[in-house]
Amino acid sequence: MATTVRRAVLTLPAAATGPENPLPALRPLDETHVIDDGNRAGLPRDMARQLGHAPLATVLPVRTLDGYGRERTPTDLEAIVIENDHLRVTVLPGLGGRIHSLVHKPAGRGLVYANPVLQPADFALNGAWFSGGIEWNIGATGHTTLSCAPVHAARVPAPDGGEMVRLWEWERLRDLPFQVDLWLPDDSAFLHVGVRIRNPHEQPAPVYWWSNIAVPEGERTRVVAPADAAWHFGYERTLTRVPVPETGGTDRTYPLRSAYPADYFYEVPEGARRWIASLDERGHGLVQTSTDLLRGRKLFLWGSGPGGRRWQDWLTEPGTGGYAEIQAGLARTQLEHVPLEPGGEFSWLESYGPLAADPAIVHGTDWAAARAETEQRLADVLPRADVDAAYAAWRACADTEPGESLATGSGWGALEVRRGRYKLPGTPFADSTLGEQQAPWLELLEQGTLPGPSEAAPPGPTLVSWHWRDMLETAPAEPLTEYHLGVAQWHADDRAQAVRSWERGLATASSRWPLLRCLAVAAQEGGQRERAADHYTEAFDGLCAERGDGEAWTAATAALGRETIEALLTAGRAEAARAVWAGLPPEVRARGRFRLLEAQLLIAEGRTGDAKALFDAGFEVADLREGAEVLEEMWNRLTDEPLPDLYNYRMRPRA
């Protein structure tokens, strides 16, 4: 059959991602994928330089997603299906353009782990993320803020005369447009993926990219890559060069043979073909390869320990099988960011398809032979020269304007294109995509004034790049303008000026709580616990007096209530924290995150028995952060009993 592209609906048990948290993300990233400064000595020079290149301080201007739960209901998801005689590819444009499944039709089996549920968890840079399939990670170290966000999608003429699907968006952490072209030639068993990231600005931009492929794990599943060494990153925040396949007496290329979750970034030699494969006991599985710019290859494994298995059940569905991740990126490791010159672009082509190799060799004790066998079988079905030729053919189509729209992303790209007057052939950001969130910023751009709210509501998102900050500085100094200006100044690390802007706005503001909350965070970050507690208390009282109905108000109440209680407990004000707790809506107090907060409050009140009873009754913290050990820490404060599996999310050995 000729390759077809069609719209479809995928129905999955899904937990809704919930509304955006309306409080600006002023605090530093809670990111586990960092290394201690003292661990950088002895690293390769280019790696050490890129490890320290332009790290993010916050996820501004993006908002966090933390309002999801664990209750799943059948949900219809917009999908795009690309299909020929060999492969059926199902794409979710409303969820970052994730490839949900990649099915090898002759064998009737999936090549990637297709999660049977959609369960958000706190793994993305801005919160909600879900596991499975193939995701496109752009922005900064970690899972992209677009994990649960829509992207634009359209049909585009393919190099072979057929059709391919183009996905594109404006990545807001780095202010960069990108595209992902999914091209499945008529008689090909390999999906080609052309990727382009452009820097339309007048200054260099730090770039991060990792294609993340979830693959089924099994006792006899082995990950093979062209390397004899790897950089090991565990959750102890160290980066260490180790031999491949065996380290510490264990063959780490079998994901289930390790006890704890870990990353292995393979040291692929210069000039070697870039590829990575996951092969089962029969030597069958998925191989990914690319043109040479996509340098890095990685294995992430959950391991066989209780913490890793608990995470697997948490992210998927108990009893449905676990997964590992094989990945490909621009740098050696995911802790690095690569500079892209003004007006420049990075582009490459990836290919995904089935592979069959001799299982006796793949699973033999000779690692060099396993690598050679896998690479030869790849060369037989997809020679390196064919990938380079496919890349050249795709590049000739990369600027082709899209045809029929298949999905619509955000309006932020359209706003940035209008502001910067950028010319971006192949990725149109149409004015028709501008929406409610962009409207005040469009007025600032065109009229020089940021409009006030038409009704009482939490403030909308803030734009923080220097272009918008300059416009805010010259706009009339209304309270809402001062609020947004302070957020932009905070993002630029001009904290003293941010505080001055918020204080100026507070002097005449009718709605004071958003400014007070920003001042509370500033006090907290400056070590002023009492001042922070005072500001938080006044902010929460102000919000409660002002709030109306609707999910935005509920989200604001939950977010500010949590921060206020935590600040009051830090300041030793348990009685005041209990008063805030009582002011939360019952449905908010029932959430797992707030059950944990209640246990902390009970401990502060000296009611440890009640706190232990709460743990014994059982609760789940839906937005538990990757790498978090708070449940174990709390349990150990309450009892000497062994930690129940329900609360065991440990991702590293105990010290």
PDB file of N, CA, C and O in Angstrom, residues 171 245 298 344 493 558 589 618:
ATOM      1  N   GLU A 171       9.375  26.873  21.048  1.00  0.00           N
ATOM      2  CA  GLU A 171       9.821  26.422  22.360  1.00  0.00           C
ATOM      3  C   GLU A 171      10.143  27.665  23.186  1.00  0.00           C
ATOM      4  O   GLU A 171      11.012  28.451  22.836  1.00  0.00           O
ATOM      5  N   PRO A 245      30.264  -3.486  28.491  1.00  0.00           N
ATOM      6  CA  PRO A 245      28.930  -3.544  29.103  1.00  0.00           C
ATOM      7  C   PRO A 245      28.923  -3.702  30.620  1.00  0.00           C
ATOM      8  O   PRO A 245      27.911  -3.475  31.249  1.00  0.00           O
ATOM      9  N   LYS A 298      21.997   7.054  24.667  1.00  0.00           N
ATOM     10  CA  LYS A 298      21.821   6.845  26.104  1.00  0.00           C
ATOM     11  C   LYS A 298      20.879   5.685  26.381  1.00  0.00           C
ATOM     12  O   LYS A 298      19.934   5.444  25.638  1.00  0.00           O
ATOM     13  N   GLY A 344      21.479  30.877  12.847  1.00  0.00           N
ATOM     14  CA  GLY A 344      21.878  29.519  12.484  1.00  0.00           C
ATOM     15  C   GLY A 344      20.788  28.501  12.720  1.00  0.00           C
ATOM     16  O   GLY A 344      19.693  28.807  13.209  1.00  0.00           O
ATOM     17  N   ASP A 493      17.425  37.831  36.727  1.00  0.00           N
ATOM     18  CA  ASP A 493      18.268  37.815  37.917  1.00  0.00           C
ATOM     19  C   ASP A 493      18.523  39.211  38.469  1.00  0.00           C
ATOM     20  O   ASP A 493      19.498  39.435  39.170  1.00  0.00           O
ATOM     21  N   ALA A 558      -5.279  26.508  45.715  1.00  0.00           N
ATOM     22  CA  ALA A 558      -4.494  25.333  46.096  1.00  0.00           C
ATOM     23  C   ALA A 558      -3.003  25.661  46.106  1.00  0.00           C
ATOM     24  O   ALA A 558      -2.282  25.319  47.057  1.00  0.00           O
ATOM     25  N   ARG A 589      -8.138  19.845  50.083  1.00  0.00           N
ATOM     26  CA  ARG A 589      -7.546  19.154  51.238  1.00  0.00           C
ATOM     27  C   ARG A 589      -7.518  17.639  51.040  1.00  0.00           C
ATOM     28  O   ARG A 589      -6.681  16.952  51.635  1.00  0.00           O
ATOM     29  N   GLY A 618      -3.162   5.371  54.246  1.00  0.00           N
ATOM     30  CA  GLY A 618      -2.732   5.316  52.851  1.00  0.00           C
ATOM     31  C   GLY A 618      -3.178   6.514  52.039  1.00  0.00           C
ATOM     32  O   GLY A 618      -4.329   6.937  52.117  1.00  0.00           O
TER      33      GLY A 618
END
